[in-house]
C-alpha cells in the first residue's frame, strides 16, 4: 500500500427516481414509423466486429422526439445493440420501448439519468451513446418487433427538451443497429491503454496494475487483453474538467482517436474534475465512464484518475495494483453495461445476488466491494465489444 487511500468514487451517473414501472400498455398506433427492415446502408462498419446496419437518419419533431423505430426481431435473436448519435451538446434518452404486442419495457417521459424501475434500464446520453438490450440478465423475447423511440433531454434537468442544435438546425438521430445472440460463457475484451504525462503510470509500466483488472473480471469469464500502452507526449495535457453534457474536454486525453473499433479505451489521466450543476461542488471521481454502457458517443472511454486536482505540480494518485484493478474493473463494468449494485441512497440494480458487497458498489474503494456475480457476467458478455469464445 502506498500513500493515502483514494477518495470516494462518485457515481458515473446521477441518481434519478422516475416512478415508472414495466407492464402491458395500450399499443397505441404510432403515427410515424421507420421500419428498420429497410436500411439505407447494410454494410458493416470496419473494425467493430461487423454486423452493424446504419439506419436512415431520423429527424426530431417539434416535441423533441423522433418517430417510432420498428426493429424486427429475428429468429434466435437474444438482444440488440443500438449506437445512437445526436448533435453535439444535445442530450437524449431511449424514451419509449415497446413491442408489437404492446408490452411496455420503457414507458415514455421518465425523467432522470435513468429509470430505476423500468423493465429495461437505459441511460441519458450526451451527444451519442450505446444502448444494449436487454439491460438485465435472463431472456428477452419481444413479440415480432421492438418499437424504439428516442427523445431529447435537457442536459441539466434531465427532463423533456425541444431544443434544436446550436446552429438552429433541426436535430436528427442517427442509429446503427446490431442484433445480438445469446452471450457465451466466456469472452475477451481488448483494452487500448492511453497514459497521460501526469499519471503515476507514465514512467513505470502499467502491466501489473492492468493484470489486476483481470483478477476481478476472470470471475465472470472475461479476459482483458492489451497491447503496449500509448504514452502521450510529455507536453500533452493530462487533466480535464468536464460535465455530463460537455465531455469534450476529455477528448485531448484520447490521443485523437475515438470510435476506432471494438476496443475499450482506458485513459490513465491526471486530474479528473467532474462539474455538474445538479451535484453542486465539482468533485474528483476516481474513475469515470460517460455512458452506461460505453461503446459510442463523444469521448467514449474509461477514465481513471492519476493525480490530484488543483496542485501547482502533479501530485500522483498512488495506486496500488490491487486498488487500481478494482476501480478499473468497476469502470469497465459500467462500460459493459453494469449499474451500481447499490447507490449511496440505497437504489439497487436489476440483478439478483448483488448487494453492497459487490465490485459495483458505488464506492469500489471500500474493502468489501469485491467480486461480480453470474448475472453481472451475463450482462457484460452481451456487450458487442466482448468477443464471444467459441
Ligand atoms: Zn461507478
Coordinates of C-alpha atoms and ligand atoms in Angstrom, one line a residue:
X1 CA 0.0 0.0 0.0
X2 CA 1.4 3.3 -1.0
X3 CA 0.2 6.6 0.3
X4 CA -3.3 7.6 1.2
X5 CA -6.4 5.8 0.2
X6 CA -8.2 7.2 -2.8
X7 CA -11.1 9.4 -2.2
X8 CA -14.7 8.3 -2.7
X9 CA -15.7 7.2 -6.2
X10 CA -18.5 9.3 -7.5
X11 CA -21.4 7.6 -9.3
X12 CA -20.9 7.5 -13.0
X13 CA -24.4 9.0 -13.4
X14 CA -26.6 11.0 -11.2
X15 CA -29.4 9.2 -9.4
X16 CA -32.9 9.7 -10.6
X17 CA -36.3 8.5 -9.5
X18 CA -38.8 8.3 -12.2
X19 CA -41.6 6.3 -10.7
X20 CA -42.1 4.2 -13.8
X21 CA -43.0 0.6 -13.9
X22 CA -43.0 -2.0 -16.6
X23 CA -46.2 -3.5 -17.8
X24 CA -48.5 -4.1 -20.7
X25 CA -49.9 -1.0 -22.1
X26 CA -52.3 0.0 -24.8
X27 CA -50.3 -0.4 -28.1
X28 CA -51.1 2.9 -29.5
X29 CA -50.6 3.0 -33.2
X30 CA -47.5 5.1 -33.9
X31 CA -48.2 7.8 -36.3
X32 CA -44.7 7.9 -37.7
X33 CA -42.8 4.7 -38.1
X34 CA -39.4 3.9 -39.6
X35 CA -39.1 0.2 -40.5
X36 CA -35.6 -0.9 -39.8
X37 CA -36.0 -3.8 -42.2
X38 CA -35.3 -1.3 -44.9
X39 CA -31.9 0.0 -44.0
X40 CA -30.3 2.8 -46.0
X41 CA -26.9 1.1 -45.6
X42 CA -26.5 -2.5 -44.8
X43 CA -22.7 -2.5 -44.9
X44 CA -20.8 -3.5 -41.8
X45 CA -18.6 -0.8 -40.2
X46 CA -14.9 -1.9 -40.4
X47 CA -13.2 -2.6 -37.1
X48 CA -16.1 -3.0 -34.9
X49 CA -16.8 -6.7 -35.3
X50 CA -19.2 -6.2 -38.2
X51 CA -22.9 -6.9 -38.2
X52 CA -23.9 -3.3 -37.9
X53 CA -26.6 -1.7 -40.0
X54 CA -26.9 2.0 -40.4
X55 CA -30.5 3.1 -40.5
X56 CA -32.0 6.2 -42.0
X57 CA -31.4 9.4 -40.1
X58 CA -34.5 10.2 -38.0
X59 CA -35.4 13.9 -37.7
X60 CA -36.5 15.2 -34.4
X61 CA -40.0 16.6 -34.3
X62 CA -41.1 19.8 -32.6
X63 CA -42.0 17.9 -29.4
X64 CA -38.3 16.8 -29.1
X65 CA -38.9 13.1 -30.1
X66 CA -38.2 11.2 -33.2
X67 CA -40.5 8.7 -34.9
X68 CA -41.0 5.2 -33.6
X69 CA -38.3 3.0 -34.9
X70 CA -39.6 -0.5 -35.6
X71 CA -36.9 -3.2 -35.3
X72 CA -38.0 -6.7 -36.4
X73 CA -36.8 -9.4 -34.1
X74 CA -35.1 -12.2 -35.8
X75 CA -35.2 -15.9 -35.1
X76 CA -32.7 -16.8 -32.4
X77 CA -32.1 -13.2 -31.6
X78 CA -31.4 -12.6 -27.9
X79 CA -30.7 -8.9 -27.8
X80 CA -29.9 -5.8 -29.8
X81 CA -27.3 -3.1 -29.6
X82 CA -28.1 0.4 -30.8
X83 CA -25.4 3.0 -31.4
X84 CA -27.1 6.4 -31.5
X85 CA -25.8 9.8 -32.1
X86 CA -27.4 13.2 -31.9
X87 CA -25.8 16.7 -32.3
X88 CA -23.0 17.7 -30.0
X89 CA -24.2 19.1 -26.7
X90 CA -27.6 17.5 -27.2
X91 CA -28.7 15.0 -24.5
X92 CA -31.2 12.3 -25.3
X93 CA -32.8 9.2 -24.0
X94 CA -34.3 6.0 -25.3
X95 CA -37.7 7.4 -24.3
X96 CA -40.0 4.6 -25.2
X97 CA -39.6 0.8 -25.7
X98 CA -42.5 -1.5 -26.6
X99 CA -43.1 -4.4 -28.9
X100 CA -45.7 -5.4 -31.4
X101 CA -48.0 -6.8 -28.7
X102 CA -47.8 -3.6 -26.7
X103 CA -45.6 -4.8 -23.9
X104 CA -44.0 -1.8 -22.4
X105 CA -40.4 -2.1 -21.4
X106 CA -39.7 1.6 -21.0
X107 CA -42.7 3.9 -20.7
X108 CA -42.2 7.4 -22.2
X109 CA -41.4 10.6 -20.3
X110 CA -39.4 9.1 -17.5
X111 CA -37.1 11.8 -16.3
X112 CA -33.7 11.5 -14.7
X113 CA -30.4 9.9 -15.6
X114 CA -32.0 6.5 -15.8
X115 CA -35.2 4.8 -14.7
X116 CA -34.9 2.7 -11.6
X117 CA -38.0 0.6 -12.1
X118 CA -38.4 0.2 -15.8
X119 CA -38.1 -3.4 -17.2
X120 CA -35.2 -2.2 -19.3
X121 CA -32.8 0.3 -17.7
X122 CA -31.5 2.9 -20.1
X123 CA -29.3 6.0 -19.5
X124 CA -29.4 9.5 -20.9
X125 CA -26.6 10.1 -23.4
X126 CA -24.9 13.3 -24.3
X127 CA -24.2 13.7 -28.0
X128 CA -24.2 9.9 -28.5
X129 CA -24.2 6.6 -26.8
X130 CA -24.7 2.9 -27.0
X131 CA -27.8 1.1 -25.8
X132 CA -27.8 -2.7 -25.3
X133 CA -31.0 -4.6 -24.7
X134 CA -31.7 -6.4 -22.6
X135 CA -30.1 -4.4 -19.8
X136 CA -30.6 -7.2 -17.3
X137 CA -30.0 -10.9 -17.1
X138 CA -32.4 -13.5 -18.3
X139 CA -34.4 -13.9 -21.5
X140 CA -35.8 -11.0 -23.5
X141 CA -38.2 -12.1 -26.2
X142 CA -40.2 -9.2 -27.7
X143 CA -43.2 -10.1 -29.9
X144 CA -42.2 -9.8 -33.6
X145 CA -40.5 -6.4 -33.3
X146 CA -39.4 -3.7 -30.9
X147 CA -40.6 -0.2 -31.1
X148 CA -38.0 2.3 -30.1
X149 CA -38.3 6.0 -29.7
X150 CA -35.6 8.4 -28.9
X151 CA -36.2 11.9 -27.5
X152 CA -34.2 14.9 -26.5
X153 CA -33.5 15.6 -22.8
X154 CA -32.4 18.8 -21.1
X155 CA -28.8 18.1 -20.1
X156 CA -29.2 19.8 -16.7
X157 CA -32.7 18.9 -15.6
X158 CA -32.8 15.6 -17.4
X159 CA -36.4 16.3 -18.3
X160 CA -38.0 17.0 -21.7
X161 CA -36.3 19.2 -24.2
X162 CA -37.3 20.5 -27.6
X163 CA -34.0 22.3 -28.2
X164 CA -32.6 22.5 -31.7
X165 CA -28.9 22.4 -32.4
X166 CA -26.7 25.4 -31.7
X167 CA -26.9 26.4 -35.3
X168 CA -30.7 26.4 -35.1
X169 CA -30.9 23.4 -37.4
X170 CA -33.4 20.6 -36.7
X171 CA -31.9 17.8 -34.7
X172 CA -31.6 14.3 -36.1
X173 CA -30.8 11.0 -34.6
X174 CA -28.6 8.5 -36.5
X175 CA -28.8 4.9 -35.4
X176 CA -26.7 1.9 -36.1
X177 CA -28.2 -1.5 -35.1
X178 CA -26.6 -4.8 -34.4
X179 CA -28.7 -7.9 -33.5
X180 CA -27.2 -9.9 -30.6
X181 CA -27.2 -13.6 -30.0
X182 CA -27.2 -15.1 -26.5
X183 CA -23.9 -14.4 -24.6
X184 CA -21.5 -17.2 -24.4
X185 CA -20.0 -18.3 -21.1
X186 CA -16.6 -16.8 -21.8
X187 CA -15.3 -13.9 -23.8
X188 CA -12.4 -11.5 -24.3
X189 CA -12.3 -7.7 -24.4
X190 CA -9.5 -5.6 -25.8
X191 CA -8.3 -2.6 -24.0
X192 CA -6.5 0.4 -25.6
X193 CA -4.5 1.9 -22.8
X194 CA -3.5 5.6 -23.1
X195 CA -1.2 7.1 -20.4
X196 CA -1.1 10.8 -19.8
X197 CA 2.0 12.5 -18.5
X198 CA 0.6 13.3 -15.1
X199 CA -0.4 9.7 -14.4
X200 CA 1.6 7.7 -11.9
X201 CA 1.9 5.1 -14.7
X202 CA 3.6 7.4 -17.2
X203 CA 7.1 6.2 -16.2
X204 CA 6.7 2.7 -15.0
X205 CA 4.8 0.1 -16.9
X206 CA 1.2 -0.3 -16.0
X207 CA 1.1 -4.0 -16.8
X208 CA 1.0 -5.1 -13.2
X209 CA -1.9 -2.8 -12.5
X210 CA -3.7 -3.9 -15.6
X211 CA -3.2 -7.5 -14.7
X212 CA -5.1 -6.8 -11.5
X213 CA -8.1 -5.9 -13.7
X214 CA -8.2 -9.5 -14.8
X215 CA -8.2 -10.6 -11.2
X216 CA -11.7 -9.1 -11.0
X217 CA -13.0 -9.9 -14.5
X218 CA -11.9 -13.5 -14.5
X219 CA -14.7 -14.5 -12.1
X220 CA -17.3 -13.8 -14.8
X221 CA -15.4 -15.4 -17.7
X222 CA -14.0 -12.3 -19.2
X223 CA -10.3 -11.9 -20.1
X224 CA -9.0 -8.4 -20.9
X225 CA -6.1 -8.1 -23.3
X226 CA -4.0 -5.0 -24.0
X227 CA -1.1 -4.1 -26.2
X228 CA 1.7 -1.7 -25.4
X229 CA 0.4 1.4 -23.6
X230 CA 0.2 4.6 -25.7
X231 CA 2.1 7.3 -23.9
X232 CA 1.1 10.8 -24.8
X233 CA 3.9 13.3 -25.4
X234 CA 5.4 14.8 -22.3
X235 CA 3.9 18.2 -23.2
X236 CA 0.4 16.8 -23.6
X237 CA -2.4 17.6 -21.2
X238 CA -3.4 15.2 -18.6
X239 CA -6.3 16.9 -16.8
X240 CA -9.9 17.5 -17.7
X241 CA -12.7 19.5 -16.1
X242 CA -15.9 18.3 -17.7
X243 CA -19.6 17.7 -17.2
X244 CA -22.1 15.1 -18.3
X245 CA -23.4 17.4 -21.0
X246 CA -19.9 18.5 -22.1
X247 CA -17.5 15.6 -22.4
X248 CA -15.4 17.5 -25.0
X249 CA -12.6 18.5 -22.5
X250 CA -11.9 14.7 -22.2
X251 CA -11.2 14.4 -25.9
X252 CA -7.5 15.5 -25.8
X253 CA -6.8 12.6 -23.5
X254 CA -7.9 10.2 -26.1
X255 CA -4.9 10.6 -28.4
X256 CA -7.1 11.9 -31.2
X257 CA -8.9 8.6 -31.8
X258 CA -12.4 7.7 -30.8
X259 CA -14.7 5.2 -32.2
X260 CA -11.9 3.1 -33.7
X261 CA -13.5 -0.2 -33.2
X262 CA -14.4 -2.8 -30.7
X263 CA -11.8 -1.9 -28.1
X264 CA -12.3 -0.1 -24.8
X265 CA -10.1 3.0 -24.5
X266 CA -8.7 3.1 -20.9
X267 CA -7.3 6.6 -20.2
X268 CA -4.9 6.8 -17.3
X269 CA -5.5 10.5 -16.8
X270 CA -4.2 13.1 -14.4
X271 CA -6.8 15.2 -12.6
X272 CA -10.4 14.5 -13.4
X273 CA -12.8 17.1 -12.2
X274 CA -16.5 16.5 -12.8
X275 CA -18.6 19.6 -12.8
X276 CA -22.3 19.0 -12.7
X277 CA -25.0 21.6 -11.8
X278 CA -27.1 19.1 -10.0
X279 CA -24.3 17.8 -8.0
X280 CA -23.2 21.1 -6.6
X281 CA -19.5 21.4 -5.9
X282 CA -17.3 19.8 -8.6
X283 CA -15.7 16.6 -7.4
X284 CA -12.8 14.3 -8.3
X285 CA -14.0 10.9 -9.3
X286 CA -11.5 8.1 -9.1
X287 CA -13.0 6.8 -12.4
X288 CA -15.5 8.0 -14.9
X289 CA -17.4 6.4 -17.8
X290 CA -19.5 8.8 -19.8
X291 CA -22.4 6.4 -20.5
X292 CA -23.7 3.1 -19.4
X293 CA -22.9 1.1 -21.4
X294 CA -19.9 2.6 -23.3
X295 CA -19.1 1.9 -26.9
X296 CA -20.4 5.0 -28.7
X297 CA -20.6 8.8 -28.4
X298 CA -18.1 11.6 -27.8
X299 CA -15.2 10.9 -25.5
X300 CA -16.2 7.3 -25.2
X301 CA -13.7 5.6 -22.9
X302 CA -13.0 4.6 -19.3
X303 CA -11.1 7.3 -17.4
X304 CA -9.0 6.6 -14.3
X305 CA -7.8 9.4 -12.1
X306 CA -4.0 9.7 -11.9
X307 CA -3.2 12.8 -9.9
X308 CA -4.8 15.3 -7.6
X309 CA -6.6 18.4 -8.9
X310 CA -5.5 22.0 -8.1
X311 CA -1.9 21.4 -7.2
X312 CA 0.9 23.5 -8.8
X313 CA 2.7 20.4 -9.9
X314 CA 1.2 17.0 -10.5
X315 CA 0.8 15.0 -7.3
X316 CA 0.3 11.4 -8.3
X317 CA -2.6 9.3 -7.1
X318 CA -0.5 6.5 -5.6
X319 CA -2.4 3.5 -6.9
X320 CA -1.6 0.0 -5.7
X321 CA -2.1 -2.6 -8.4
X322 CA -5.0 -4.1 -6.4
X323 CA -6.8 -0.8 -5.8
X324 CA -6.3 0.2 -9.5
X325 CA -7.6 -3.2 -10.6
X326 CA -10.8 -2.8 -8.6
X327 CA -11.6 0.7 -9.7
X328 CA -10.6 0.0 -13.4
X329 CA -12.7 -3.2 -13.4
X330 CA -15.6 -1.3 -11.8
X331 CA -15.5 1.3 -14.7
X332 CA -15.1 -1.5 -17.3
X333 CA -18.2 -3.0 -15.6
X334 CA -20.1 0.3 -16.3
X335 CA -18.7 0.3 -19.9
X336 CA -20.0 -3.2 -20.4
X337 CA -23.5 -2.3 -19.1
X338 CA -23.4 -2.7 -15.3
X339 CA -25.1 -0.2 -13.0
X340 CA -24.1 0.2 -9.3
X341 CA -25.2 -2.7 -7.3
X342 CA -26.2 -0.2 -4.7
X343 CA -26.1 3.6 -4.9
X344 CA -25.4 5.9 -2.0
X345 CA -29.1 6.4 -1.5
X346 CA -29.8 2.7 -1.5
X347 CA -31.0 2.4 -5.1
X348 CA -30.1 -1.1 -6.4
X349 CA -29.5 -2.6 -9.8
X350 CA -31.8 -5.0 -11.6
X351 CA -29.8 -8.1 -10.9
X352 CA -30.1 -10.9 -8.4
X353 CA -27.4 -11.6 -5.8
X354 CA -25.8 -8.2 -6.0
X355 CA -25.5 -6.1 -2.9
X356 CA -23.2 -3.7 -1.1
X357 CA -20.5 -6.3 -1.0
X358 CA -20.0 -6.2 -4.8
X359 CA -17.4 -4.6 -7.0
X360 CA -20.2 -2.5 -8.5
X361 CA -20.8 -0.8 -5.1
X362 CA -20.9 2.9 -5.8
X363 CA -17.7 3.1 -3.9
X364 CA -15.4 0.3 -5.0
X365 CA -12.6 1.5 -2.8
X366 CA -14.4 0.1 0.3
X367 CA -12.8 -3.2 1.2
X368 CA -16.0 -5.2 1.0
X369 CA -16.6 -4.2 -2.6
X370 CA -15.3 -7.1 -4.5
X371 CA -16.4 -9.8 -6.8
X372 CA -19.0 -10.0 -9.6
X373 CA -22.0 -12.3 -9.9
X374 CA -23.1 -14.7 -12.7
X375 CA -25.9 -12.3 -13.8
X376 CA -23.4 -9.4 -14.0
X377 CA -21.2 -11.6 -16.2
X378 CA -24.2 -12.3 -18.4
X379 CA -24.8 -8.6 -18.9
X380 CA -21.2 -7.8 -19.5
X381 CA -20.6 -10.6 -22.0
X382 CA -23.6 -9.5 -24.0
X383 CA -21.8 -6.2 -24.9
X384 CA -20.9 -6.2 -28.6
X385 CA -17.2 -5.3 -27.7
X386 CA -16.8 -8.7 -25.9
X387 CA -15.6 -11.3 -28.4
X388 CA -17.5 -14.4 -27.8
X389 CA -15.5 -17.5 -27.1
X390 CA -16.4 -20.5 -29.3
Ligands
LIG1 ZN1 -19.4 3.5 -10.6

